[in-house]
GROMACS .gro file of C-alpha atoms in nm:
model
  491
    1MET     CA    1  12.315  23.211  -0.282
    2SER     CA    2  12.016  23.056  -0.399
    3ASP     CA    3  11.828  23.404  -0.375
    4LEU     CA    4  12.092  23.516  -0.650
    5PHE     CA    5  11.914  23.278  -0.889
    6ASN     CA    6  11.547  23.367  -0.819
    7SER     CA    7  11.293  23.501  -1.052
    8ARG     CA    8  11.266  23.880  -1.049
    9GLN     CA    9  10.957  24.033  -1.100
   10CYS     CA   10  10.964  24.228  -1.477
   11LEU     CA   11  10.797  24.550  -1.477
   12GLN     CA   12  10.738  24.551  -1.850
   13SER     CA   13  10.648  24.316  -2.142
   14ILE     CA   14  10.898  24.274  -2.396
   15VAL     CA   15  10.628  24.383  -2.673
   16ASP     CA   16  10.663  24.692  -2.513
   17ILE     CA   17  11.038  24.683  -2.741
   18PRO     CA   18  11.040  24.728  -3.092
   19GLN     CA   19  11.109  24.439  -3.299
   20LEU     CA   20  11.404  24.500  -3.510
   21PHE     CA   21  11.563  24.170  -3.602
   22PRO     CA   22  11.583  24.064  -3.955
   23CYS     CA   23  11.411  23.805  -4.119
   24ILE     CA   24  11.636  23.451  -4.114
   25ASP     CA   25  11.617  23.270  -4.470
   26ASP     CA   26  11.493  22.912  -4.516
   27ALA     CA   27  11.843  22.797  -4.535
   28ASP     CA   28  11.961  22.893  -4.229
   29VAL     CA   29  11.627  22.779  -4.076
   30ALA     CA   30  11.729  22.441  -4.201
   31GLY     CA   31  12.071  22.456  -4.044
   32LEU     CA   32  11.936  22.486  -3.720
   33VAL     CA   33  11.690  22.178  -3.709
   34LYS     CA   34  11.890  21.907  -3.936
   35PRO     CA   35  11.932  21.617  -3.754
   36VAL     CA   36  12.271  21.560  -3.578
   37ASP     CA   37  12.503  21.311  -3.714
   38LEU     CA   38  12.828  21.103  -3.532
   39GLN     CA   39  13.088  21.334  -3.707
   40GLU     CA   40  12.918  21.648  -3.548
   41VAL     CA   41  12.907  21.480  -3.230
   42LYS     CA   42  13.274  21.372  -3.242
   43ASP     CA   43  13.387  21.700  -3.345
   44ASN     CA   44  13.216  21.893  -3.079
   45LEU     CA   45  13.336  21.673  -2.794
   46PHE     CA   46  13.673  21.682  -2.939
   47GLY     CA   47  13.635  22.049  -2.936
   48ILE     CA   48  13.599  22.053  -2.516
   49GLY     CA   49  13.950  22.117  -2.357
   50GLY     CA   50  14.056  21.776  -2.243
   51ASN     CA   51  14.161  21.865  -1.857
   52LYS     CA   52  13.873  22.107  -1.890
   53ALA     CA   53  13.720  22.092  -1.480
   54PRO     CA   54  13.474  21.853  -1.470
   55GLY     CA   55  13.113  21.870  -1.358
   56VAL     CA   56  12.947  21.676  -1.049
   57ASP     CA   57  13.000  21.338  -1.244
   58GLY     CA   58  13.373  21.366  -1.224
   59TYR     CA   59  13.422  21.291  -1.588
   60LEU     CA   60  13.688  21.482  -1.809
   61ALA     CA   61  13.633  21.533  -2.161
   62CYS     CA   62  13.987  21.327  -2.192
   63PHE     CA   63  13.774  21.039  -2.090
   64TYR     CA   64  13.534  21.024  -2.343
   65GLN     CA   65  13.817  21.141  -2.616
   66ASN     CA   66  14.022  20.834  -2.517
   67GLN     CA   67  13.727  20.616  -2.491
   68TRP     CA   68  13.554  20.752  -2.826
   69SER     CA   69  13.582  20.374  -2.998
   70LEU     CA   70  13.395  20.225  -2.696
   71CYS     CA   71  13.153  20.491  -2.602
   72ALA     CA   72  13.078  20.668  -2.925
   73ARG     CA   73  12.719  20.505  -2.981
   74ASP     CA   74  12.626  20.535  -2.647
   75ILE     CA   75  12.668  20.965  -2.696
   76PHE     CA   76  12.557  20.988  -3.040
   77ASP     CA   77  12.203  20.819  -2.876
   78LEU     CA   78  12.201  21.021  -2.591
   79VAL     CA   79  12.271  21.348  -2.789
   80SER     CA   80  12.060  21.268  -3.084
   81THR     CA   81  11.784  21.207  -2.843
   82ALA     CA   82  11.820  21.569  -2.692
   83PHE     CA   83  11.775  21.695  -3.014
   84SER     CA   84  11.440  21.488  -3.157
   85THR     CA   85  11.297  21.525  -2.793
   86CYS     CA   86  11.403  21.894  -2.731
   87ILE     CA   87  11.452  21.759  -2.348
   88ILE     CA   88  11.757  21.760  -2.174
   89HIS     CA   89  11.742  21.513  -1.864
   90GLU     CA   90  11.841  21.701  -1.541
   91LYS     CA   91  12.121  21.437  -1.434
   92PHE     CA   92  12.312  21.524  -1.719
   93ASN     CA   93  12.203  21.901  -1.686
   94THR     CA   94  12.328  21.907  -1.284
   95THR     CA   95  12.610  22.191  -1.239
   96LEU     CA   96  12.880  22.262  -0.972
   97ILE     CA   97  12.920  22.597  -0.887
   98THR     CA   98  13.242  22.723  -0.766
   99LEU     CA   99  13.291  23.054  -0.599
  100VAL     CA  100  13.592  23.277  -0.735
  101PRO     CA  101  13.653  23.563  -0.513
  102LYS     CA  102  13.685  23.903  -0.696
  103VAL     CA  103  13.920  24.073  -0.410
  104PRO     CA  104  14.112  23.969  -0.111
  105ASN     CA  105  13.864  23.831   0.188
  106PRO     CA  106  13.548  23.903   0.048
  107SER     CA  107  13.263  23.950   0.274
  108SER     CA  108  12.948  23.964   0.039
  109MET     CA  109  12.833  23.715  -0.269
  110VAL     CA  110  12.864  24.015  -0.507
  111GLN     CA  111  13.249  23.985  -0.437
  112PHE     CA  112  13.248  23.644  -0.560
  113ARG     CA  113  13.231  23.525  -0.920
  114PRO     CA  114  13.039  23.168  -0.990
  115ILE     CA  115  13.140  22.979  -1.209
  116SER     CA  116  12.914  22.693  -1.367
  117LEU     CA  117  13.096  22.368  -1.397
  118CYS     CA  118  12.893  22.177  -1.674
  119CYS     CA  119  12.924  21.801  -1.748
  120THR     CA  120  13.087  21.704  -2.021
  121LEU     CA  121  12.778  21.504  -2.212
  122TYR     CA  122  12.606  21.867  -2.154
  123LYS     CA  123  12.866  22.059  -2.309
  124VAL     CA  124  12.886  21.851  -2.599
  125ILE     CA  125  12.484  21.945  -2.665
  126SER     CA  126  12.521  22.292  -2.602
  127LYS     CA  127  12.860  22.303  -2.827
  128ILE     CA  128  12.611  22.177  -3.130
  129LEU     CA  129  12.369  22.456  -3.038
  130VAL     CA  130  12.640  22.726  -3.078
  131ALA     CA  131  12.833  22.595  -3.384
  132ARG     CA  132  12.429  22.586  -3.557
  133LEU     CA  133  12.342  22.973  -3.398
  134ARG     CA  134  12.673  23.152  -3.458
  135VAL     CA  135  12.685  23.135  -3.831
  136ILE     CA  136  12.348  23.334  -3.828
  137LEU     CA  137  12.436  23.578  -3.534
  138PRO     CA  138  12.647  23.845  -3.739
  139ASN     CA  139  12.286  23.885  -3.943
  140LEU     CA  140  12.108  23.927  -3.638
  141ILE     CA  141  12.346  24.181  -3.429
  142SER     CA  142  12.394  24.523  -3.546
  143PRO     CA  143  12.761  24.647  -3.551
  144ASN     CA  144  12.744  24.838  -3.223
  145GLN     CA  145  12.808  24.478  -3.083
  146VAL     CA  146  13.147  24.300  -3.132
  147SER     CA  147  13.149  24.027  -2.865
  148PHE     CA  148  13.089  23.679  -2.967
  149VAL     CA  149  12.979  23.740  -3.319
  150LEU     CA  150  13.160  23.575  -3.635
  151GLY     CA  151  13.399  23.798  -3.815
  152ARG     CA  152  13.402  24.096  -3.536
  153GLN     CA  153  13.698  24.209  -3.329
  154ILE     CA  154  13.674  24.384  -3.001
  155VAL     CA  155  13.931  24.641  -3.105
  156ASP     CA  156  13.689  24.756  -3.386
  157ASN     CA  157  13.474  24.938  -3.127
  158ILE     CA  158  13.780  25.057  -2.933
  159ILE     CA  159  13.900  25.258  -3.211
  160ILE     CA  160  13.567  25.425  -3.266
  161ALA     CA  161  13.537  25.533  -2.905
  162GLN     CA  162  13.919  25.632  -2.917
  163GLU     CA  163  13.780  25.839  -3.187
  164LEU     CA  164  13.510  26.006  -3.026
  165ARG     CA  165  13.725  26.033  -2.729
  166HIS     CA  166  13.942  26.274  -2.957
  167LYS     CA  167  13.611  26.439  -3.063
  168PHE     CA  168  13.543  26.518  -2.713
  169LYS     CA  169  13.885  26.666  -2.652
  170ILE     CA  170  13.894  26.879  -2.941
  171SER     CA  171  13.477  27.018  -2.917
  172LYS     CA  172  13.484  27.383  -2.849
  173GLY     CA  173  13.154  27.524  -2.973
  174LYS     CA  174  12.840  27.582  -2.750
  175LYS     CA  175  12.719  27.181  -2.828
  176GLY     CA  176  12.881  26.962  -2.570
  177PHE     CA  177  12.874  26.603  -2.527
  178MET     CA  178  12.873  26.334  -2.330
  179ALA     CA  179  12.942  25.946  -2.317
  180TRP     CA  180  12.809  25.710  -2.030
  181LYS     CA  181  12.995  25.431  -1.998
  182THR     CA  182  12.770  25.162  -1.777
  183ASP     CA  183  12.818  24.840  -1.665
  184LEU     CA  184  12.563  24.586  -1.569
  185SER     CA  185  12.595  24.383  -1.262
  186LYS     CA  186  12.535  23.998  -1.269
  187VAL     CA  187  12.469  23.986  -1.625
  188TYR     CA  188  12.424  23.625  -1.672
  189ASP     CA  189  12.247  23.543  -1.305
  190ARG     CA  190  11.979  23.780  -1.366
  191LEU     CA  191  11.875  23.727  -1.719
  192ASN     CA  192  11.488  23.654  -1.717
  193TRP     CA  193  11.407  23.329  -1.859
  194HIS     CA  194  11.070  23.456  -2.029
  195PHE     CA  195  11.295  23.739  -2.158
  196ILE     CA  196  11.519  23.487  -2.330
  197GLU     CA  197  11.219  23.273  -2.460
  198SER     CA  198  11.059  23.607  -2.621
  199VAL     CA  199  11.402  23.705  -2.803
  200LEU     CA  200  11.418  23.373  -2.960
  201VAL     CA  201  11.039  23.392  -3.045
  202ASP     CA  202  11.104  23.731  -3.195
  203LEU     CA  203  11.354  23.611  -3.383
  204LYS     CA  204  11.147  23.340  -3.565
  205LEU     CA  205  11.359  23.073  -3.456
  206PRO     CA  206  11.227  22.734  -3.515
  207ARG     CA  207  11.011  22.591  -3.204
  208VAL     CA  208  11.203  22.316  -3.187
  209PHE     CA  209  11.507  22.470  -3.150
  210VAL     CA  210  11.380  22.740  -2.905
  211GLN     CA  211  11.228  22.439  -2.687
  212LEU     CA  212  11.578  22.296  -2.713
  213VAL     CA  213  11.759  22.595  -2.579
  214MET     CA  214  11.520  22.660  -2.294
  215SER     CA  215  11.528  22.278  -2.176
  216CYS     CA  216  11.872  22.389  -2.166
  217ILE     CA  217  11.834  22.656  -1.942
  218SER     CA  218  11.526  22.542  -1.768
  219SER     CA  219  11.654  22.171  -1.645
  220VAL     CA  220  11.967  22.271  -1.459
  221GLN     CA  221  12.006  22.200  -1.089
  222TYR     CA  222  12.287  22.374  -0.929
  223LYS     CA  223  12.496  22.226  -0.632
  224ILE     CA  224  12.751  22.468  -0.460
  225CYS     CA  225  13.113  22.359  -0.333
  226VAL     CA  226  13.240  22.532  -0.036
  227ASN     CA  227  13.485  22.463   0.119
  228GLY     CA  228  13.533  22.132  -0.059
  229GLU     CA  229  13.195  22.012   0.026
  230LEU     CA  230  12.875  22.011  -0.185
  231THR     CA  231  12.551  22.168  -0.104
  232ASP     CA  232  12.195  22.031  -0.156
  233ALA     CA  233  12.063  22.066  -0.489
  234PHE     CA  234  11.834  22.339  -0.614
  235ARG     CA  235  11.668  22.454  -0.903
  236PRO     CA  236  11.729  22.824  -1.035
  237GLN     CA  237  11.451  23.030  -1.147
  238SER     CA  238  11.648  23.277  -1.356
  239GLY     CA  239  11.952  23.365  -1.497
  240ILE     CA  240  12.228  23.161  -1.750
  241ARG     CA  241  12.578  22.979  -1.637
  242GLN     CA  242  12.903  23.112  -1.668
  243GLY     CA  243  13.078  22.781  -1.857
  244ASP     CA  244  12.779  22.692  -2.045
  245PRO     CA  245  12.956  22.742  -2.411
  246LEU     CA  246  12.561  22.891  -2.512
  247SER     CA  247  12.559  23.156  -2.278
  248PRO     CA  248  12.758  23.386  -2.406
  249TYR     CA  249  12.556  23.400  -2.725
  250LEU     CA  250  12.196  23.411  -2.552
  251PHE     CA  251  12.352  23.717  -2.358
  252VAL     CA  252  12.430  23.882  -2.692
  253LEU     CA  253  12.097  23.807  -2.836
  254CYS     CA  254  11.925  23.971  -2.528
  255ILE     CA  255  12.154  24.257  -2.501
  256GLU     CA  256  12.035  24.336  -2.868
  257LYS     CA  257  11.712  24.441  -2.777
  258LEU     CA  258  11.854  24.747  -2.579
  259SER     CA  259  12.014  24.842  -2.937
  260HIS     CA  260  11.663  24.839  -3.053
  261ILE     CA  261  11.535  25.065  -2.770
  262ILE     CA  262  11.818  25.286  -2.877
  263PHE     CA  263  11.754  25.298  -3.271
  264ASP     CA  264  11.417  25.357  -3.189
  265GLU     CA  265  11.491  25.656  -2.979
  266VAL     CA  266  11.741  25.760  -3.260
  267ASP     CA  267  11.499  25.695  -3.589
  268LYS     CA  268  11.222  25.913  -3.362
  269LYS     CA  269  11.520  26.230  -3.361
  270ARG     CA  270  11.505  26.234  -2.994
  271TRP     CA  271  11.825  26.081  -2.938
  272LYS     CA  272  12.094  26.328  -3.043
  273CYS     CA  273  12.409  26.088  -3.165
  274VAL     CA  274  12.789  26.226  -3.180
  275LYS     CA  275  12.950  26.238  -3.494
  276SER     CA  276  13.377  26.172  -3.484
  277SER     CA  277  13.382  26.395  -3.793
  278GLN     CA  278  13.124  26.647  -3.996
  279SER     CA  279  13.043  26.353  -4.250
  280GLY     CA  280  13.104  26.021  -4.040
  281PRO     CA  281  12.831  25.804  -3.932
  282CYS     CA  282  12.624  25.899  -3.609
  283VAL     CA  283  12.712  25.692  -3.312
  284SER     CA  284  12.471  25.624  -3.015
  285HIS     CA  285  12.648  25.342  -2.860
  286LEU     CA  286  12.875  25.060  -2.819
  287PHE     CA  287  12.860  24.786  -2.661
  288PHE     CA  288  13.162  24.524  -2.533
  289ALA     CA  289  12.914  24.212  -2.412
  290ASP     CA  290  12.835  24.348  -2.083
  291ASP     CA  291  13.007  24.685  -2.087
  292LEU     CA  292  12.818  24.949  -2.274
  293VAL     CA  293  12.914  25.307  -2.375
  294LEU     CA  294  12.579  25.522  -2.486
  295PHE     CA  295  12.680  25.864  -2.653
  296ALA     CA  296  12.481  26.191  -2.654
  297GLU     CA  297  12.479  26.526  -2.687
  298ALA     CA  298  12.539  26.686  -2.312
  299SER     CA  299  12.228  26.796  -2.198
  300THR     CA  300  11.980  26.725  -1.907
  301LYS     CA  301  11.714  26.613  -2.181
  302GLN     CA  302  11.930  26.355  -2.373
  303ALA     CA  303  12.034  26.221  -1.997
  304GLN     CA  304  11.705  26.146  -1.908
  305ILE     CA  305  11.645  25.984  -2.214
  306MET     CA  306  11.965  25.737  -2.197
  307ARG     CA  307  11.867  25.675  -1.873
  308ASP     CA  308  11.473  25.591  -1.950
  309CYS     CA  309  11.582  25.377  -2.213
  310LEU     CA  310  11.841  25.154  -1.979
  311GLU     CA  311  11.524  25.159  -1.742
  312LYS     CA  312  11.285  25.026  -1.984
  313PHE     CA  313  11.579  24.737  -2.075
  314CYS     CA  314  11.610  24.668  -1.724
  315SER     CA  315  11.311  24.605  -1.604
  316VAL     CA  316  11.201  24.361  -1.901
  317SER     CA  317  11.518  24.195  -1.889
  318GLY     CA  318  11.592  24.149  -1.500
  319GLN     CA  319  11.917  24.311  -1.525
  320ALA     CA  320  12.045  24.589  -1.331
  321VAL     CA  321  12.264  24.878  -1.382
  322ASN     CA  322  12.635  24.883  -1.135
  323PHE     CA  323  12.641  25.263  -1.092
  324ASP     CA  324  12.968  25.198  -0.850
  325LYS     CA  325  13.133  25.090  -1.225
  326SER     CA  326  12.997  25.331  -1.424
  327THR     CA  327  13.140  25.693  -1.550
  328ILE     CA  328  13.003  25.969  -1.714
  329PHE     CA  329  13.254  26.178  -1.976
  330CYS     CA  330  13.205  26.493  -2.077
  331SER     CA  331  13.380  26.730  -2.376
  332PRO     CA  332  13.533  27.027  -2.190
  333ASN     CA  333  13.297  27.265  -2.336
  334THR     CA  334  13.046  27.130  -2.081
  335GLY     CA  335  13.022  27.335  -1.751
  336ASN     CA  336  13.088  27.182  -1.461
  337VAL     CA  337  12.719  27.301  -1.342
  338LEU     CA  338  12.542  27.113  -1.647
  339ALA     CA  339  12.821  26.814  -1.587
  340GLN     CA  340  12.665  26.735  -1.192
  341ASP     CA  341  12.285  26.746  -1.343
  342LEU     CA  342  12.370  26.491  -1.548
  343SER     CA  343  12.525  26.293  -1.318
  344ARG     CA  344  12.216  26.376  -1.054
  345ILE     CA  345  12.026  26.231  -1.359
  346CYS     CA  346  12.186  25.947  -1.473
  347PHE     CA  347  12.279  25.816  -1.086
  348SER     CA  348  12.004  25.943  -0.905
  349PRO     CA  349  11.939  25.651  -0.684
  350LEU     CA  350  11.715  25.361  -0.809
  351THR     CA  351  11.814  25.174  -0.483
  352ALA     CA  352  11.943  25.358  -0.165
  353ASN     CA  353  12.335  25.468  -0.133
  354LEU     CA  354  12.398  25.472  -0.512
  355ALA     CA  355  12.663  25.729  -0.587
  356GLY     CA  356  12.717  25.904  -0.968
  357ARG     CA  357  13.073  25.972  -1.131
  358ALA     CA  358  13.156  26.202  -1.389
  359THR     CA  359  13.458  26.303  -1.609
  360LEU     CA  360  13.541  26.635  -1.727
  361ILE     CA  361  13.804  26.666  -2.001
  362GLN     CA  362  13.930  27.016  -1.873
  363SER     CA  363  14.224  27.183  -1.883
  364VAL     CA  364  14.272  27.251  -1.491
  365THR     CA  365  14.203  26.870  -1.440
  366SER     CA  366  14.419  26.748  -1.740
  367TYR     CA  367  14.667  26.596  -1.476
  368ILE     CA  368  14.351  26.391  -1.360
  369PRO     CA  369  14.235  26.121  -1.601
  370VAL     CA  370  13.963  26.020  -1.454
  371TYR     CA  371  13.797  26.289  -1.220
  372THR     CA  372  13.483  26.131  -1.012
  373MET     CA  373  13.244  26.275  -0.824
  374GLN     CA  374  13.075  26.070  -0.541
  375THR     CA  375  12.798  26.091  -0.319
  376ALA     CA  376  12.966  26.232   0.035
  377LYS     CA  377  12.779  26.241   0.365
  378LEU     CA  378  12.866  26.598   0.441
  379PRO     CA  379  12.645  26.923   0.501
  380PHE     CA  380  12.832  27.151   0.261
  381PHE     CA  381  12.973  26.877   0.030
  382LYS     CA  382  12.660  26.646  -0.065
  383ASP     CA  383  12.774  26.562  -0.404
  384GLY     CA  384  13.103  26.575  -0.474
  385TRP     CA  385  13.047  26.964  -0.607
  386TRP     CA  386  13.037  27.295  -0.461
  387ASP     CA  387  12.697  27.379  -0.267
  388ILE     CA  388  12.570  27.656  -0.507
  389GLU     CA  389  12.334  27.780  -0.325
  390ARG     CA  390  12.514  27.808  -0.012
  391LEU     CA  391  12.761  28.002  -0.222
  392ARG     CA  392  12.518  28.244  -0.328
  393GLU     CA  393  12.407  28.321   0.024
  394VAL     CA  394  12.700  28.498   0.106
  395LEU     CA  395  12.925  28.583  -0.229
  396SER     CA  396  12.839  28.787  -0.540
  397GLU     CA  397  12.741  28.635  -0.868
  398GLU     CA  398  13.066  28.708  -1.015
  399MET     CA  399  13.266  28.513  -0.760
  400VAL     CA  400  13.056  28.201  -0.730
  401GLN     CA  401  13.072  28.172  -1.118
  402GLN     CA  402  13.463  28.206  -1.093
  403ILE     CA  403  13.445  27.954  -0.748
  404ILE     CA  404  13.252  27.667  -0.944
  405ASN     CA  405  13.489  27.701  -1.253
  406PHE     CA  406  13.746  27.514  -1.016
  407PRO     CA  407  13.662  27.138  -0.909
  408ALA     CA  408  13.586  27.067  -0.580
  409GLY     CA  409  13.850  26.856  -0.441
  410PHE     CA  410  13.930  26.523  -0.588
  411GLY     CA  411  13.628  26.320  -0.597
  412GLY     CA  412  13.402  26.369  -0.272
  413GLY     CA  413  13.638  26.535   0.000
  414ARG     CA  414  13.926  26.345   0.010
  415ALA     CA  415  14.227  26.566   0.132
  416ASP     CA  416  14.454  26.705  -0.057
  417ALA     CA  417  14.737  26.518  -0.202
  418LYS     CA  418  15.040  26.573  -0.404
  419ILE     CA  419  15.003  26.447  -0.796
  420TRP     CA  420  15.277  26.351  -1.028
  421LYS     CA  421  15.199  26.464  -1.331
  422CYS     CA  422  15.377  26.248  -1.589
  423ASN     CA  423  15.167  25.933  -1.438
  424PRO     CA  424  14.818  25.908  -1.519
  425ASN     CA  425  14.722  25.777  -1.177
  426GLY     CA  426  14.935  26.096  -1.033
  427VAL     CA  427  15.165  25.837  -0.819
  428PHE     CA  428  15.560  25.884  -0.849
  429THR     CA  429  15.736  25.612  -1.039
  430VAL     CA  430  16.084  25.569  -1.168
  431LYS     CA  431  15.963  25.442  -1.466
  432THR     CA  432  15.777  25.780  -1.523
  433ALA     CA  433  16.066  25.962  -1.408
  434TYR     CA  434  16.346  25.807  -1.634
  435GLU     CA  435  16.081  25.887  -1.945
  436LEU     CA  436  16.087  26.207  -1.859
  437LEU     CA  437  16.465  26.249  -1.829
  438VAL     CA  438  16.471  26.089  -2.180
  439GLN     CA  439  16.218  26.348  -2.330
  440VAL     CA  440  16.445  26.635  -2.199
  441PHE     CA  441  16.757  26.504  -2.308
  442GLU     CA  442  16.606  26.419  -2.680
  443TRP     CA  443  16.454  26.795  -2.643
  444PHE     CA  444  16.818  26.912  -2.571
  445LYS     CA  445  16.983  26.715  -2.846
  446ALA     CA  446  16.716  26.800  -3.087
  447PHE     CA  447  16.721  27.203  -3.017
  448GLY     CA  448  17.106  27.243  -2.927
  449GLY     CA  449  17.061  27.267  -2.542
  450THR     CA  450  16.778  27.569  -2.531
  451LYS     CA  451  16.406  27.555  -2.470
  452ASN     CA  452  16.347  27.900  -2.610
  453GLN     CA  453  16.139  27.830  -2.881
  454GLU     CA  454  16.216  28.172  -3.031
  455ILE     CA  455  16.582  28.140  -3.032
  456LYS     CA  456  16.525  27.819  -3.162
  457GLU     CA  457  16.335  27.941  -3.465
  458GLN     CA  458  16.600  28.201  -3.528
  459GLN     CA  459  16.914  27.995  -3.556
  460VAL     CA  460  17.050  27.971  -3.888
  461MET     CA  461  17.213  27.656  -4.033
  462SER     CA  462  17.420  27.672  -4.324
  463TRP     CA  463  17.317  27.497  -4.627
  464GLU     CA  464  17.546  27.286  -4.839
  465PRO     CA  465  17.494  27.142  -5.194
  466PRO     CA  466  17.471  26.770  -5.255
  467ILE     CA  467  17.724  26.591  -5.438
  468SER     CA  468  17.671  26.564  -5.829
  469ASN     CA  469  17.359  26.376  -5.978
  470TRP     CA  470  17.187  26.382  -5.606
  471LEU     CA  471  16.855  26.524  -5.477
  472LYS     CA  472  16.876  26.710  -5.130
  473LEU     CA  473  16.565  26.718  -4.941
  474ASN     CA  474  16.541  26.893  -4.621
  475VAL     CA  475  16.287  26.806  -4.412
  476ASP     CA  476  16.150  26.930  -4.067
  477GLY     CA  477  15.945  26.696  -3.883
  478SER     CA  478  16.095  26.716  -3.534
  479ARG     CA  479  15.808  26.904  -3.413
  480LYS     CA  480  15.556  27.030  -3.591
  481GLY     CA  481  15.501  26.751  -3.866
  482MET     CA  482  15.674  26.667  -4.182
  483SER     CA  483  15.738  26.926  -4.369
  484GLY     CA  484  16.001  26.945  -4.682
  485ALA     CA  485  16.141  27.113  -4.976
  486MET     CA  486  16.329  26.891  -5.258
  487THR     CA  487  16.605  27.113  -5.457
  488GLN     CA  488  16.793  27.019  -5.758
  489HIS     CA  489  17.160  27.163  -5.735
  490LYS     CA  490  17.338  27.246  -6.033
  491GLN     CA  491  17.696  27.246  -6.019
   0.00000   0.00000   0.00000
């Protein structure tokens, strides 16, 4: 377990990444380093849930809250000393790690989520730092990131992603588009301390503030709770804690450096962005905390640029892409052969046994919302697609082109299966069957029991004049949108 928190060698320096952070004004700088007062300490202490799980000392926040009149001076002295000396004493920063399984019967450490239980007094210090930092965060973080930024909501990026998805579906020209949804593995545990400090220095934050933040990170000791018993304490060499109020904000600042890498490529006209409309803004990426969606034109050159940007960021920050949870989406005018090449570029193994995935929005696969291609160890079915070279040995080029237009199975050589078209995952359910029957019933009710569109259009309905002093509006909004004509009848 302790190996997870060992320092990882960073292959590049942060100086290789463009510095695009804006300058912080003097008023914000003064707010970061102002002395703490008793009211600030009290507000942040009482902002902690009283029954939150305690750290190794066993004291809940409700204990300090209920006994505030007795321990207020001692707590204030401890916090003010930490801010004046920029040192966090290790006895207040010993953290208990409890392992929460992600799956039933986990068999490896990656199947656990390590949750850090920090001491309440440390959380007070951390929350004060967060309260001061989050005020200036909207000015430092690009609009592409919406998580943990004051005044932004995750739904903003969801709407943009849906608009771009619609753009993909209606694309019919020669130029295809791609979206690479990537997931970073163990983002908090892998974050390199030197990288964090370099980012804070790049921000031109006050030195005392940087020192205090780094003391919060580097003075920690871990004890792991296994079957109700604690292991010996050990010191990590990298990573930040899930459960520390400061961690999400540090991660958002660090992941912003990936935005800087992408923006630099866009400014150099190398990264071809995607527009949801002709006059809409260019979108190169959207961030949902540690979930990233990258957008570009569908070409092998663009795929390589996207991969290079990710590798550059990972090499300097200590991060790693979780390829098992990553997916490529392509517009329907992207051919299967090109989609295969894109997957091979984006998912060519950085380590052994990594599988690529791709999604094609095609009419022939419209019943499968996520069409994956995964590596399979079969001689004729190596990568989830047709073995084109093998086909060309025995068939004409015309027949080969016809064959490769059809998807080769369901994502890696699985057996044929019956698909229920009315459910996105292909599984029959009573709910989807009921919804289908309701749709059929409404259709019959609307069109007089006929499914013949031509007959429906030829039906003549008698028109009756409205009553006196009334206007009559004829509306047809049942099938092809709202259209109407308003007439005034004269008796």
